[in-house]
mmCIF file of C-alpha atoms in Angstrom:
data_model
loop_
_atom_site.group_PDB
_atom_site.id
_atom_site.type_symbol
_atom_site.label_atom_id
_atom_site.label_comp_id
_atom_site.label_asym_id
_atom_site.label_seq_id
_atom_site.Cartn_x
_atom_site.Cartn_y
_atom_site.Cartn_z
ATOM 1 C CA MET A 1 47.659 5.690 127.577
ATOM 2 C CA THR A 2 46.904 7.991 130.532
ATOM 3 C CA PRO A 3 48.562 8.996 133.717
ATOM 4 C CA PRO A 4 47.426 7.532 136.759
ATOM 5 C CA PRO A 5 45.111 9.439 138.925
ATOM 6 C CA THR A 6 46.839 12.417 140.773
ATOM 7 C CA ASP A 7 46.329 13.398 144.683
ATOM 8 C CA ALA A 8 44.800 17.158 144.444
ATOM 9 C CA PHE A 9 46.748 17.644 147.924
ATOM 10 C CA PRO A 10 49.480 14.828 148.281
ATOM 11 C CA PRO A 11 51.006 14.325 151.641
ATOM 12 C CA ASP A 12 54.265 17.024 151.200
ATOM 13 C CA ARG A 13 51.709 19.592 150.207
ATOM 14 C CA PRO A 14 49.581 21.186 152.780
ATOM 15 C CA THR A 15 45.709 20.399 152.573
ATOM 16 C CA ASP A 16 44.846 24.236 152.624
ATOM 17 C CA PRO A 17 43.091 25.113 149.288
ATOM 18 C CA ALA A 18 43.566 28.928 150.017
ATOM 19 C CA SER A 19 47.307 28.489 150.557
ATOM 20 C CA SER A 20 47.519 26.908 147.208
ATOM 21 C CA ASP A 21 44.843 29.390 145.335
ATOM 22 C CA PRO A 22 45.428 33.172 145.973
ATOM 23 C CA VAL A 23 42.108 33.441 144.903
ATOM 24 C CA MET A 24 40.703 31.779 147.638
ATOM 25 C CA ALA A 25 42.438 33.419 150.595
ATOM 26 C CA ASP A 26 41.315 37.013 149.265
ATOM 27 C CA PRO A 27 37.548 36.786 150.987
ATOM 28 C CA MET A 28 36.076 38.736 148.178
ATOM 29 C CA LEU A 29 37.190 36.745 146.284
ATOM 30 C CA ARG A 30 36.728 33.653 147.584
ATOM 31 C CA VAL A 31 32.441 34.771 147.794
ATOM 32 C CA LEU A 32 32.646 35.149 144.100
ATOM 33 C CA ARG A 33 34.366 31.779 142.969
ATOM 34 C CA GLU A 34 31.811 29.796 145.440
ATOM 35 C CA ARG A 35 29.001 32.303 144.213
ATOM 36 C CA HIS A 36 29.817 31.555 140.707
ATOM 37 C CA PRO A 37 32.317 28.330 139.733
ATOM 38 C CA GLU A 38 31.494 28.813 135.786
ATOM 39 C CA VAL A 39 33.931 32.056 136.407
ATOM 40 C CA ASP A 40 37.849 31.862 136.127
ATOM 41 C CA VAL A 41 39.113 34.386 138.199
ATOM 42 C CA VAL A 42 42.733 35.202 137.376
ATOM 43 C CA VAL A 43 44.928 37.392 139.889
ATOM 44 C CA LEU A 44 47.989 39.205 138.144
ATOM 45 C CA PRO A 45 51.248 40.109 139.744
ATOM 46 C CA GLN A 46 51.159 43.137 141.356
ATOM 47 C CA PRO A 47 53.728 45.580 139.466
ATOM 48 C CA ALA A 48 57.492 46.211 141.071
ATOM 49 C CA PRO A 49 57.370 49.522 142.823
ATOM 50 C CA ALA A 50 59.553 52.056 141.511
ATOM 51 C CA PRO A 51 63.136 52.016 143.078
ATOM 52 C CA VAL A 52 63.287 54.855 145.660
ATOM 53 C CA ALA A 53 66.083 57.364 144.141
ATOM 54 C CA PRO A 54 68.646 58.237 146.643
ATOM 55 C CA GLU A 55 68.476 61.336 148.832
ATOM 56 C CA LEU A 56 71.661 63.874 148.103
ATOM 57 C CA THR A 57 72.639 67.259 149.939
ATOM 58 C CA ALA A 58 73.700 69.654 148.386
ATOM 59 C CA ALA A 59 77.607 68.504 148.393
ATOM 60 C CA GLU A 60 76.690 65.533 147.426
ATOM 61 C CA ARG A 61 74.962 66.641 144.389
ATOM 62 C CA ASP A 62 77.755 68.701 143.477
ATOM 63 C CA GLY A 63 80.556 65.604 143.705
ATOM 64 C CA LEU A 64 78.212 63.461 141.450
ATOM 65 C CA ALA A 65 78.059 65.731 139.280
ATOM 66 C CA ALA A 66 81.708 66.836 139.076
ATOM 67 C CA ALA A 67 82.271 63.000 138.817
ATOM 68 C CA LEU A 68 80.334 62.536 135.928
ATOM 69 C CA ASP A 69 81.970 65.611 134.232
ATOM 70 C CA ARG A 70 85.264 64.079 134.829
ATOM 71 C CA SER A 71 84.169 60.697 133.177
ATOM 72 C CA LEU A 72 83.250 62.745 130.195
ATOM 73 C CA ASP A 73 86.788 64.442 130.100
ATOM 74 C CA ASP A 74 88.036 61.024 130.594
ATOM 75 C CA LEU A 75 86.333 60.109 127.180
ATOM 76 C CA LEU A 76 87.105 62.973 125.502
ATOM 77 C CA ALA A 77 90.820 62.987 126.553
ATOM 78 C CA ARG A 78 90.449 59.317 124.275
ATOM 79 C CA VAL A 79 88.425 60.152 121.525
ATOM 80 C CA VAL A 80 89.507 63.463 120.739
ATOM 81 C CA PRO A 81 93.450 63.966 121.357
ATOM 82 C CA ASP A 82 93.930 67.611 119.674
ATOM 83 C CA PRO A 83 90.642 70.045 120.248
ATOM 84 C CA GLU A 84 91.949 71.885 117.634
ATOM 85 C CA ALA A 85 91.399 69.820 114.591
ATOM 86 C CA ALA A 86 87.920 68.821 115.959
ATOM 87 C CA PRO A 87 86.217 71.636 118.169
ATOM 88 C CA VAL A 88 84.239 70.509 121.532
ATOM 89 C CA VAL A 89 81.193 72.612 122.504
ATOM 90 C CA ARG A 90 80.146 71.060 125.869
ATOM 91 C CA GLU A 91 76.726 71.668 128.133
ATOM 92 C CA ALA A 92 75.956 70.470 131.598
ATOM 93 C CA ARG A 93 72.393 70.713 133.191
ATOM 94 C CA TRP A 94 70.157 69.145 135.998
ATOM 95 C CA HIS A 95 66.820 67.629 134.570
ATOM 96 C CA THR A 96 63.850 67.371 137.357
ATOM 97 C CA ASP A 97 60.926 64.949 136.117
ATOM 98 C CA GLU A 98 57.477 65.706 138.214
ATOM 99 C CA TRP A 99 58.553 63.215 140.437
ATOM 100 C CA GLY A 100 61.125 65.143 142.443
ATOM 101 C CA GLN A 101 63.762 63.154 141.231
ATOM 102 C CA SER A 102 66.611 64.431 138.964
ATOM 103 C CA CYS A 103 69.858 63.340 137.274
ATOM 104 C CA TYR A 104 72.667 65.138 135.621
ATOM 105 C CA SER A 105 73.587 65.341 132.449
ATOM 106 C CA CYS A 106 77.033 66.761 130.090
ATOM 107 C CA THR A 107 77.068 66.622 126.352
ATOM 108 C CA ALA A 108 79.637 67.594 124.175
ATOM 109 C CA VAL A 109 78.928 68.028 120.512
ATOM 110 C CA VAL A 110 82.369 66.841 118.671
ATOM 111 C CA GLY A 111 82.617 68.925 115.087
ATOM 112 C CA PRO A 112 82.663 69.863 113.196
ATOM 113 C CA LEU A 113 84.735 66.551 111.646
ATOM 114 C CA ALA A 114 85.668 66.017 107.975
ATOM 115 C CA THR A 115 83.756 63.591 105.829
ATOM 116 C CA GLY A 116 83.527 60.239 107.697
ATOM 117 C CA GLY A 117 84.717 61.660 110.383
ATOM 118 C CA ASN A 118 82.134 61.095 112.178
ATOM 119 C CA ILE A 119 81.506 57.636 111.989
ATOM 120 C CA ALA A 120 85.359 57.017 112.645
ATOM 121 C CA LEU A 121 84.892 58.819 116.091
ATOM 122 C CA LEU A 122 81.637 56.880 117.120
ATOM 123 C CA ARG A 123 83.803 53.874 116.737
ATOM 124 C CA ALA A 124 86.590 55.393 118.582
ATOM 125 C CA THR A 125 83.684 56.540 121.093
ATOM 126 C CA GLY A 126 83.081 52.906 121.401
ATOM 127 C CA HIS A 127 86.775 51.340 121.752
ATOM 128 C CA ALA A 128 87.376 54.240 124.313
ATOM 129 C CA LEU A 129 84.295 53.739 126.503
ATOM 130 C CA VAL A 130 84.970 50.181 126.587
ATOM 131 C CA GLY A 131 88.765 51.185 127.454
ATOM 132 C CA LEU A 132 87.532 52.903 130.657
ATOM 133 C CA GLY A 133 84.822 50.334 132.373
ATOM 134 C CA TRP A 134 81.468 50.611 131.149
ATOM 135 C CA GLN A 135 79.396 48.350 128.445
ATOM 136 C CA ALA A 136 78.920 49.994 125.461
ATOM 137 C CA ARG A 137 76.941 48.775 122.506
ATOM 138 C CA PRO A 138 75.768 49.533 119.008
ATOM 139 C CA VAL A 139 71.665 50.536 118.392
ATOM 140 C CA PRO A 140 70.259 48.930 115.722
ATOM 141 C CA GLY A 141 69.017 51.159 112.932
ATOM 142 C CA ASP A 142 69.433 53.697 110.215
ATOM 143 C CA ARG A 143 70.835 56.400 112.112
ATOM 144 C CA PRO A 144 74.711 54.955 113.738
ATOM 145 C CA ARG A 145 74.594 55.719 117.804
ATOM 146 C CA LEU A 146 75.778 53.441 120.822
ATOM 147 C CA VAL A 147 74.375 53.704 124.407
ATOM 148 C CA ALA A 148 76.658 52.548 127.371
ATOM 149 C CA ARG A 149 75.972 51.712 130.394
ATOM 150 C CA ARG A 150 78.506 52.012 133.780
ATOM 151 C CA ARG A 151 78.474 50.393 137.734
ATOM 152 C CA GLY A 152 76.385 53.349 139.701
ATOM 153 C CA GLY A 153 73.763 53.918 137.025
ATOM 154 C CA LEU A 154 75.935 56.206 135.359
ATOM 155 C CA GLU A 155 74.382 55.680 130.948
ATOM 156 C CA GLY A 156 75.662 57.003 128.357
ATOM 157 C CA ALA A 157 75.040 57.363 124.815
ATOM 158 C CA ALA A 158 77.220 58.933 121.629
ATOM 159 C CA THR A 159 74.436 59.458 118.220
ATOM 160 C CA VAL A 160 76.599 60.634 114.968
ATOM 161 C CA ARG A 161 75.056 63.988 113.170
ATOM 162 C CA PRO A 162 76.174 64.414 108.643
ATOM 163 C CA ASP A 163 79.398 66.137 110.082
ATOM 164 C CA SER A 164 80.118 66.026 113.914
ATOM 165 C CA VAL A 165 79.008 63.910 117.488
ATOM 166 C CA VAL A 166 77.118 64.501 120.489
ATOM 167 C CA LEU A 167 78.614 62.449 123.554
ATOM 168 C CA ASP A 168 75.947 62.010 126.381
ATOM 169 C CA LEU A 169 76.723 61.182 129.648
ATOM 170 C CA ARG A 170 73.788 61.136 133.023
ATOM 171 C CA THR A 171 74.064 60.213 136.489
ATOM 172 C CA ALA A 172 71.933 57.929 137.860
ATOM 173 C CA LYS A 173 67.889 59.625 139.096
ATOM 174 C CA VAL A 174 68.999 60.771 142.854
ATOM 175 C CA ARG A 175 66.568 63.040 144.954
ATOM 176 C CA ALA A 176 67.178 66.508 146.740
ATOM 177 C CA VAL A 177 67.766 66.425 150.517
ATOM 178 C CA GLN A 178 64.902 68.427 151.606
ATOM 179 C CA GLU A 179 65.581 71.222 153.833
ATOM 180 C CA VAL A 180 63.825 71.800 157.143
ATOM 181 C CA ALA A 181 62.731 76.223 157.369
ATOM 182 C CA SER A 182 63.743 76.176 161.190
#
């Protein structure tokens, strides 16, 4: 059974072909369609523009970095209650990409740990991140690791090494306010 014929432009829809066909709305593509009806013209959606990173003053960037350092302190306090038993080496710095956007990253390497301590610490890190309000999940693969996200664009990762665990927290990308020389 074949369906009944339908009206090309039902009464509830506009009768202007340009409104339903994006090719007809573009002058160059309309001429192409009129001169070469055998050619199928496909108009792909335009990619969404990249989000613009917020501009922060030097004081605001320092505050953002201090807040991330406190987040790492809170995480380490939960997973490494005794720093004597598992030494912690920390590093923090700003990373800037080729578009002038930067993010602050703070890293802690916990170890050396006893055999099997790295996996136990990774599990404890996942539980601690969830307890601190992060959304954490394991990453599939042959190397045990997890990633986490938190409101405000914060990202985290924990990776197992043979006798240690690497914790890395990172802010969302920001731009430094351009100061005008007077």
